């Protein structure tokens, strides 16, 4: 690759560009090893009812600590996995691991698993989901798949067909990160969705900026008129939580109501029951 420097001279790879490329190659190779060796883990973040504080769901989030690289955040390794195709193997693993743990915990609330466009686009994906559920005897309604809009924009026909097959299996379908990128309102009507997740960007200035407040209210009301339950992501402050209550948002997921947690803590969370539940069964 050729890069023009400020003084109109043409340079080839600068040492730092070269280094960045090498870091990425190393990350890719370590990630490949980690996926093959089962070195990733899932953490789970609570989704809670905004009025009662009851646990209504858990989102599975991939975590990776490498012996050489240390802890690598998903925002770094997921894009690499997507660019290299490793996301397909990672996704198969995440789906399997989440269903295994959900069945072991005998969860009463759905476990949400993130699905990349590269997975969804594969003809066999719905069969993989069906087989994974069967392997652990997990009822389909206890699995929620979180999809992003990228595929649904690129290939709406394929997306609708795959989502239709998944819906017919009885799993729940959630549209993730709505309001973050190029969000298409028409997707909400066209796709067989059970839930809409509003991106945390929409919350950022909600208590200071009237237009952010207005935008959130409008989106919540749109979702309500489409009969689409909403999860608002990224609630960090009680002011934001109060705003969500005031607007009648149903479910929140954020650091305030619970960070992503190690499976061992999730197990005790589930066996303790929800804080506001007087008689956990
Ligand atoms: P996401 O699916 O939108 O997941 C929510 C992200 O927001 C998580 O980041 C979570 O830790 C973070 N978050 C939750 N509450 C708060 C909050 O109050 N404040 C802030 N600042 N952040 C909050 P995480 O775990 O780093 O994951 C980042 C992204 O990586 C995920 O975004 C998802 O797109 C992707 N990802 C993670 N695991 C998987 C996976 O197994 N498969 C696929 N395809 N993607 C995954
Ligand atoms: Mg998600
Ligand atoms: Mg999200
Ligand atoms: Mg996100």
Tab-separated table of C-alpha atoms and ligand atoms in Angstrom:
chain	number	residue	atom	x	y	z
A	1	UNK	CA	0.000	0.000	0.000
A	2	UNK	CA	1.211	3.468	-0.849
A	3	UNK	CA	0.735	6.426	1.418
A	4	UNK	CA	1.254	10.073	0.519
A	5	UNK	CA	3.080	12.061	3.142
A	6	UNK	CA	2.353	15.707	3.861
A	7	UNK	CA	5.125	17.035	1.646
A	8	UNK	CA	3.810	15.330	-1.463
A	9	UNK	CA	6.442	12.630	-1.284
A	10	UNK	CA	5.326	9.040	-1.737
A	11	UNK	CA	6.265	6.592	1.004
A	12	UNK	CA	5.921	2.879	1.242
A	13	UNK	CA	5.082	1.091	4.506
A	14	UNK	CA	6.212	3.194	7.406
A	15	UNK	CA	7.659	1.209	10.314
A	16	UNK	CA	4.520	1.867	12.368
A	17	UNK	CA	2.188	0.679	9.618
A	18	UNK	CA	4.272	-2.420	9.290
A	19	UNK	CA	4.063	-2.970	13.027
A	20	UNK	CA	0.296	-2.558	13.029
A	21	UNK	CA	-0.034	-5.121	10.250
A	22	UNK	CA	2.172	-7.551	12.155
A	23	UNK	CA	0.217	-7.043	15.379
A	24	UNK	CA	-2.933	-7.877	13.513
A	25	UNK	CA	-1.463	-11.010	11.998
A	26	UNK	CA	-0.293	-12.094	15.427
A	27	UNK	CA	-3.721	-11.387	16.908
A	28	UNK	CA	-5.330	-13.428	14.145
A	29	UNK	CA	-3.019	-16.360	14.687
A	30	UNK	CA	-3.461	-16.301	18.489
A	31	UNK	CA	-7.226	-16.024	18.075
A	32	UNK	CA	-7.293	-18.992	15.726
A	33	UNK	CA	-5.434	-21.023	18.353
A	34	UNK	CA	-7.702	-19.792	21.141
A	35	UNK	CA	-10.883	-20.756	19.294
A	36	UNK	CA	-9.508	-24.164	18.370
A	37	UNK	CA	-8.246	-24.762	21.907
A	38	UNK	CA	-11.425	-23.596	23.637
A	39	UNK	CA	-9.613	-20.736	25.376
A	40	UNK	CA	-12.421	-18.206	25.124
A	41	UNK	CA	-15.050	-17.814	27.812
A	42	UNK	CA	-18.458	-16.219	27.993
A	43	UNK	CA	-19.460	-13.656	30.539
A	44	UNK	CA	-23.117	-12.809	31.078
A	45	UNK	CA	-24.692	-9.410	31.578
A	46	UNK	CA	-28.083	-9.092	33.332
A	47	UNK	CA	-31.038	-7.507	31.587
A	48	UNK	CA	-33.502	-6.196	34.140
A	49	UNK	CA	-37.071	-4.989	34.262
A	50	UNK	CA	-36.867	-1.239	34.693
A	51	UNK	CA	-39.753	-1.101	37.190
A	52	UNK	CA	-39.169	-4.170	39.378
A	53	UNK	CA	-35.436	-4.743	38.968
A	54	UNK	CA	-36.191	-8.398	38.208
A	55	UNK	CA	-33.824	-10.330	36.005
A	56	UNK	CA	-35.467	-10.885	32.611
A	57	UNK	CA	-32.531	-12.021	30.480
A	58	UNK	CA	-28.782	-12.518	30.194
A	59	UNK	CA	-26.531	-11.532	27.302
A	60	UNK	CA	-23.556	-13.798	26.601
A	61	UNK	CA	-20.421	-11.817	25.744
A	62	UNK	CA	-17.171	-13.401	24.562
A	63	UNK	CA	-14.042	-12.861	26.663
A	64	UNK	CA	-10.466	-13.704	25.755
A	65	UNK	CA	-7.318	-13.690	27.844
A	66	UNK	CA	-4.335	-14.868	25.835
A	67	UNK	CA	-1.101	-16.146	27.378
A	68	UNK	CA	0.991	-13.871	25.169
A	69	UNK	CA	-1.285	-10.924	24.451
A	70	UNK	CA	-3.072	-10.661	27.785
A	71	UNK	CA	-6.728	-9.685	27.893
A	72	UNK	CA	-7.996	-8.621	24.477
A	73	UNK	CA	-11.373	-6.808	24.446
A	74	UNK	CA	-14.126	-7.913	22.022
A	75	UNK	CA	-13.977	-4.561	20.258
A	76	UNK	CA	-10.504	-5.656	19.122
A	77	UNK	CA	-10.902	-9.359	18.410
A	78	UNK	CA	-14.457	-9.476	17.033
A	79	UNK	CA	-13.598	-7.224	14.039
A	80	UNK	CA	-10.525	-9.380	13.322
A	81	UNK	CA	-12.662	-12.493	13.583
A	82	UNK	CA	-15.152	-10.943	11.163
A	83	UNK	CA	-12.504	-9.922	8.617
A	84	UNK	CA	-10.835	-13.327	8.630
A	85	UNK	CA	-13.895	-15.565	8.717
A	86	UNK	CA	-12.933	-16.847	12.174
A	87	UNK	CA	-16.233	-15.418	13.390
A	88	UNK	CA	-18.055	-18.470	12.058
A	89	UNK	CA	-16.117	-20.880	14.319
A	90	UNK	CA	-16.253	-18.392	17.185
A	91	UNK	CA	-19.988	-18.079	16.727
A	92	UNK	CA	-20.562	-21.833	16.685
A	93	UNK	CA	-18.568	-22.064	19.905
A	94	UNK	CA	-20.414	-19.161	21.594
A	95	UNK	CA	-23.813	-20.590	20.688
A	96	UNK	CA	-22.858	-24.020	21.989
A	97	UNK	CA	-21.313	-22.714	25.205
A	98	UNK	CA	-24.249	-20.399	25.988
A	99	UNK	CA	-26.808	-23.170	25.403
A	100	UNK	CA	-24.771	-25.620	27.458
A	101	UNK	CA	-24.568	-23.237	30.401
A	102	UNK	CA	-28.190	-22.135	30.109
A	103	UNK	CA	-29.328	-25.769	30.215
A	104	UNK	CA	-27.030	-26.545	33.136
A	105	UNK	CA	-28.382	-23.555	35.074
A	106	UNK	CA	-31.950	-24.458	34.134
A	107	UNK	CA	-32.534	-20.801	33.310
A	108	UNK	CA	-36.048	-19.366	33.398
A	109	UNK	CA	-35.088	-16.285	31.394
A	110	UNK	CA	-33.669	-16.226	27.853
A	111	UNK	CA	-29.945	-16.229	27.129
A	112	UNK	CA	-29.011	-13.818	24.344
A	113	UNK	CA	-26.211	-14.725	21.939
A	114	UNK	CA	-24.686	-12.317	19.408
A	115	UNK	CA	-24.730	-13.447	15.789
A	116	UNK	CA	-22.621	-11.923	13.010
A	117	UNK	CA	-23.837	-11.418	9.442
A	118	UNK	CA	-21.266	-13.973	8.251
A	119	UNK	CA	-22.977	-16.618	10.394
A	120	UNK	CA	-26.515	-15.650	9.546
A	121	UNK	CA	-25.800	-15.662	5.828
A	122	UNK	CA	-24.869	-19.363	5.858
A	123	UNK	CA	-27.595	-21.634	4.632
A	124	UNK	CA	-27.030	-24.133	7.450
A	125	UNK	CA	-27.167	-21.626	10.316
A	126	UNK	CA	-30.776	-22.384	11.361
A	127	UNK	CA	-29.908	-26.115	11.401
A	128	UNK	CA	-26.871	-25.418	13.581
A	129	UNK	CA	-29.131	-23.548	16.010
A	130	UNK	CA	-31.710	-26.356	16.040
A	131	UNK	CA	-29.034	-29.022	16.612
A	132	UNK	CA	-27.389	-27.031	19.396
A	133	UNK	CA	-30.683	-26.595	21.248
A	134	UNK	CA	-31.388	-30.307	20.862
A	135	UNK	CA	-27.918	-31.256	22.120
A	136	UNK	CA	-28.628	-29.666	25.501
A	137	UNK	CA	-32.394	-29.978	25.563
A	138	UNK	CA	-32.775	-26.213	25.832
A	139	UNK	CA	-36.275	-24.979	24.922
A	140	UNK	CA	-36.026	-22.636	21.897
A	141	UNK	CA	-37.877	-19.817	23.656
A	142	UNK	CA	-34.942	-19.585	26.106
A	143	UNK	CA	-32.538	-18.649	23.323
A	144	UNK	CA	-32.442	-15.146	21.910
A	145	UNK	CA	-30.289	-14.271	18.915
A	146	UNK	CA	-28.972	-10.716	18.693
A	147	UNK	CA	-28.536	-9.624	15.099
A	148	UNK	CA	-27.131	-6.447	13.666
A	149	UNK	CA	-28.593	-4.496	10.804
A	150	UNK	CA	-25.616	-4.856	8.486
A	151	UNK	CA	-26.913	-7.969	6.750
A	152	UNK	CA	-30.503	-6.871	6.761
A	153	UNK	CA	-29.475	-3.773	4.824
A	154	UNK	CA	-27.087	-5.526	2.443
A	155	UNK	CA	-29.351	-8.415	1.578
A	156	UNK	CA	-32.862	-7.922	2.957
A	157	UNK	CA	-34.326	-10.909	1.096
A	158	UNK	CA	-31.781	-13.394	2.416
A	159	UNK	CA	-31.992	-11.868	5.883
A	160	UNK	CA	-35.771	-12.170	5.961
A	161	UNK	CA	-35.635	-15.794	4.805
A	162	UNK	CA	-33.042	-16.834	7.399
A	163	UNK	CA	-34.842	-14.959	10.162
A	164	UNK	CA	-38.090	-16.608	9.132
A	165	UNK	CA	-36.513	-20.055	9.485
A	166	UNK	CA	-35.114	-19.114	12.901
A	167	UNK	CA	-38.445	-17.743	14.045
A	168	UNK	CA	-40.098	-21.002	12.992
A	169	UNK	CA	-37.709	-22.858	15.298
A	170	UNK	CA	-39.173	-20.850	18.158
A	171	UNK	CA	-36.060	-18.871	19.095
A	172	UNK	CA	-36.397	-15.175	19.812
A	173	UNK	CA	-34.876	-12.582	17.507
A	174	UNK	CA	-33.505	-9.274	18.670
A	175	UNK	CA	-32.150	-6.395	16.594
A	176	UNK	CA	-28.975	-5.131	18.299
A	177	UNK	CA	-27.391	-1.660	18.363
A	178	UNK	CA	-30.360	0.137	16.824
A	179	UNK	CA	-29.636	3.848	16.500
A	180	UNK	CA	-25.855	3.427	16.352
A	181	UNK	CA	-25.115	3.216	12.646
A	182	UNK	CA	-27.343	3.399	9.643
A	183	UNK	CA	-30.611	2.248	11.119
A	184	UNK	CA	-33.441	1.522	8.772
A	185	UNK	CA	-36.875	2.021	10.254
A	186	UNK	CA	-38.359	-0.239	7.566
A	187	UNK	CA	-36.383	-3.206	8.978
A	188	UNK	CA	-38.569	-3.044	12.052
A	189	UNK	CA	-41.671	-3.780	10.023
A	190	UNK	CA	-40.164	-6.123	7.465
A	191	UNK	CA	-38.278	-8.527	9.710
A	192	UNK	CA	-39.810	-11.058	12.113
A	193	UNK	CA	-38.330	-9.504	15.261
A	194	UNK	CA	-39.264	-10.057	18.895
A	195	UNK	CA	-37.187	-7.276	20.397
A	196	UNK	CA	-35.320	-4.083	19.663
A	197	UNK	CA	-32.105	-3.123	21.444
A	198	UNK	CA	-31.376	0.574	21.495
A	199	UNK	CA	-27.695	1.418	21.352
A	200	UNK	CA	-26.033	3.076	24.305
A	201	UNK	CA	-25.029	6.041	22.144
A	202	UNK	CA	-28.646	7.157	22.329
A	203	UNK	CA	-28.362	7.386	26.117
A	204	UNK	CA	-25.136	9.359	26.258
A	205	UNK	CA	-26.584	12.859	26.761
A	206	UNK	CA	-30.113	11.959	27.596
A	207	UNK	CA	-30.329	13.865	30.868
A	208	UNK	CA	-28.649	17.060	29.598
A	209	UNK	CA	-29.815	17.326	26.033
A	210	UNK	CA	-33.526	17.746	25.259
A	211	UNK	CA	-33.130	16.515	21.696
A	212	UNK	CA	-31.540	13.254	22.915
A	213	UNK	CA	-34.462	12.867	25.294
A	214	UNK	CA	-36.880	13.504	22.440
A	215	UNK	CA	-35.147	11.002	20.174
A	216	UNK	CA	-35.316	8.284	22.830
A	217	UNK	CA	-38.981	9.005	23.511
A	218	UNK	CA	-39.751	8.855	19.814
A	219	UNK	CA	-37.967	5.527	19.348
A	220	UNK	CA	-39.688	4.013	22.385
A	221	UNK	CA	-43.037	5.129	21.108
A	222	UNK	CA	-42.290	3.784	17.622
A	223	UNK	CA	-41.357	0.407	19.127
A	224	UNK	CA	-44.492	0.436	21.230
A	225	UNK	CA	-46.726	1.048	18.255
A	226	UNK	CA	-45.049	-1.891	16.512
A	227	UNK	CA	-45.573	-4.052	19.622
A	228	UNK	CA	-41.837	-4.536	19.866
A	229	UNK	CA	-40.369	-4.839	23.376
A	230	UNK	CA	-37.250	-2.708	23.895
A	231	UNK	CA	-33.984	-3.212	25.760
A	232	UNK	CA	-31.991	-0.035	26.333
A	233	UNK	CA	-28.260	-0.698	26.501
A	234	UNK	CA	-25.597	1.130	28.475
A	235	UNK	CA	-27.449	2.519	31.482
A	236	UNK	CA	-24.649	3.760	33.740
A	237	UNK	CA	-26.225	6.364	36.013
A	238	UNK	CA	-29.354	6.520	38.135
A	239	UNK	CA	-30.359	9.662	36.242
A	240	UNK	CA	-30.408	7.590	33.049
A	241	UNK	CA	-32.318	4.818	34.793
A	242	UNK	CA	-34.898	7.322	36.059
A	243	UNK	CA	-35.240	8.721	32.555
A	244	UNK	CA	-35.931	5.213	31.235
A	245	UNK	CA	-38.569	4.671	33.925
A	246	UNK	CA	-40.184	8.008	33.139
A	247	UNK	CA	-40.379	7.104	29.457
A	248	UNK	CA	-41.885	3.694	30.123
A	249	UNK	CA	-38.990	1.699	28.693
A	250	UNK	CA	-39.361	-1.982	29.612
A	251	UNK	CA	-35.889	-3.438	30.060
A	252	UNK	CA	-32.426	-2.047	30.640
A	253	UNK	CA	-28.952	-3.511	30.411
A	254	UNK	CA	-25.989	-1.555	31.699
A	255	UNK	CA	-23.170	-1.244	34.197
A	256	UNK	CA	-25.571	0.305	36.742
A	257	UNK	CA	-27.836	-2.739	36.896
A	258	UNK	CA	-25.105	-5.323	36.356
A	259	UNK	CA	-21.754	-5.734	34.619
A	260	UNK	CA	-20.981	-8.729	32.446
A	261	UNK	CA	-20.194	-11.473	34.974
A	262	UNK	CA	-18.214	-14.658	35.210
A	263	UNK	CA	-20.403	-17.797	34.906
A	264	UNK	CA	-19.805	-18.689	38.574
A	265	UNK	CA	-21.388	-15.387	39.706
A	266	UNK	CA	-24.264	-15.842	37.279
A	267	UNK	CA	-25.028	-19.186	38.845
A	268	UNK	CA	-25.350	-17.631	42.301
A	269	UNK	CA	-27.355	-14.742	40.845
A	270	UNK	CA	-29.814	-17.223	39.377
A	271	UNK	CA	-30.079	-19.377	42.462
A	272	UNK	CA	-30.559	-16.316	44.701
A	273	UNK	CA	-33.498	-15.201	42.551
A	274	UNK	CA	-34.120	-11.598	41.644
A	275	UNK	CA	-33.657	-9.022	44.418
A	276	UNK	CA	-37.291	-7.907	44.361
A	277	UNK	CA	-38.744	-11.372	44.263
A	278	UNK	CA	-39.982	-12.307	47.733
A	279	UNK	CA	-40.395	-16.019	46.982
A	280	UNK	CA	-37.832	-17.247	44.516
A	281	UNK	CA	-39.008	-20.615	43.279
B	1	LIG	P1	-23.082	-5.690	22.053
B	1	LIG	O1	-23.667	-6.958	21.566
B	1	LIG	O2	-23.830	-4.437	21.751
B	1	LIG	O3	-22.916	-5.889	23.629
B	1	LIG	C1	-23.040	-4.863	24.578
B	1	LIG	C2	-21.699	-4.245	24.869
B	1	LIG	O4	-21.888	-3.100	25.700
B	1	LIG	C3	-20.785	-5.188	25.673
B	1	LIG	O5	-19.434	-4.889	25.298
B	1	LIG	C4	-21.032	-4.713	27.104
B	1	LIG	O6	-19.985	-5.040	27.998
B	1	LIG	C5	-21.130	-3.233	26.870
B	1	LIG	N1	-21.869	-2.543	27.946
B	1	LIG	C6	-22.924	-3.004	28.648
B	1	LIG	N2	-23.364	-2.090	29.521
B	1	LIG	C7	-22.566	-1.016	29.388
B	1	LIG	C8	-22.517	0.274	30.036
B	1	LIG	O7	-23.301	0.601	30.920
B	1	LIG	N3	-21.537	1.119	29.606
B	1	LIG	C9	-20.651	0.791	28.632
B	1	LIG	N4	-19.714	1.685	28.310
B	1	LIG	N5	-20.675	-0.410	27.998
B	1	LIG	C10	-21.624	-1.299	28.378
B	1	LIG	P2	-18.349	-6.021	25.017
B	1	LIG	O8	-18.576	-7.198	25.896
B	1	LIG	O9	-17.029	-5.348	25.027
B	1	LIG	O10	-18.694	-6.482	23.534
B	1	LIG	C11	-18.593	-5.587	22.470
B	1	LIG	C12	-19.269	-6.123	21.235
B	1	LIG	O11	-18.585	-7.285	20.749
B	1	LIG	C13	-20.706	-6.601	21.474
B	1	LIG	O12	-21.587	-5.499	21.485
B	1	LIG	C14	-20.907	-7.510	20.279
B	1	LIG	O13	-21.211	-6.767	19.151
B	1	LIG	C15	-19.513	-8.103	20.113
B	1	LIG	N6	-19.483	-9.460	20.693
B	1	LIG	C16	-19.205	-9.852	21.967
B	1	LIG	N7	-19.290	-11.202	22.086
B	1	LIG	C17	-19.650	-11.674	20.861
B	1	LIG	C18	-19.901	-12.994	20.319
B	1	LIG	O14	-19.868	-14.023	21.008
B	1	LIG	N8	-20.214	-13.053	18.985
B	1	LIG	C19	-20.300	-11.936	18.193
B	1	LIG	N9	-20.607	-12.069	16.918
B	1	LIG	N10	-20.082	-10.698	18.675
B	1	LIG	C20	-19.766	-10.569	19.985
B	2	LIG	MG1	-25.486	-7.746	21.706
B	3	LIG	MG1	-25.614	-3.793	21.442
B	4	LIG	MG1	-22.372	-2.987	20.326
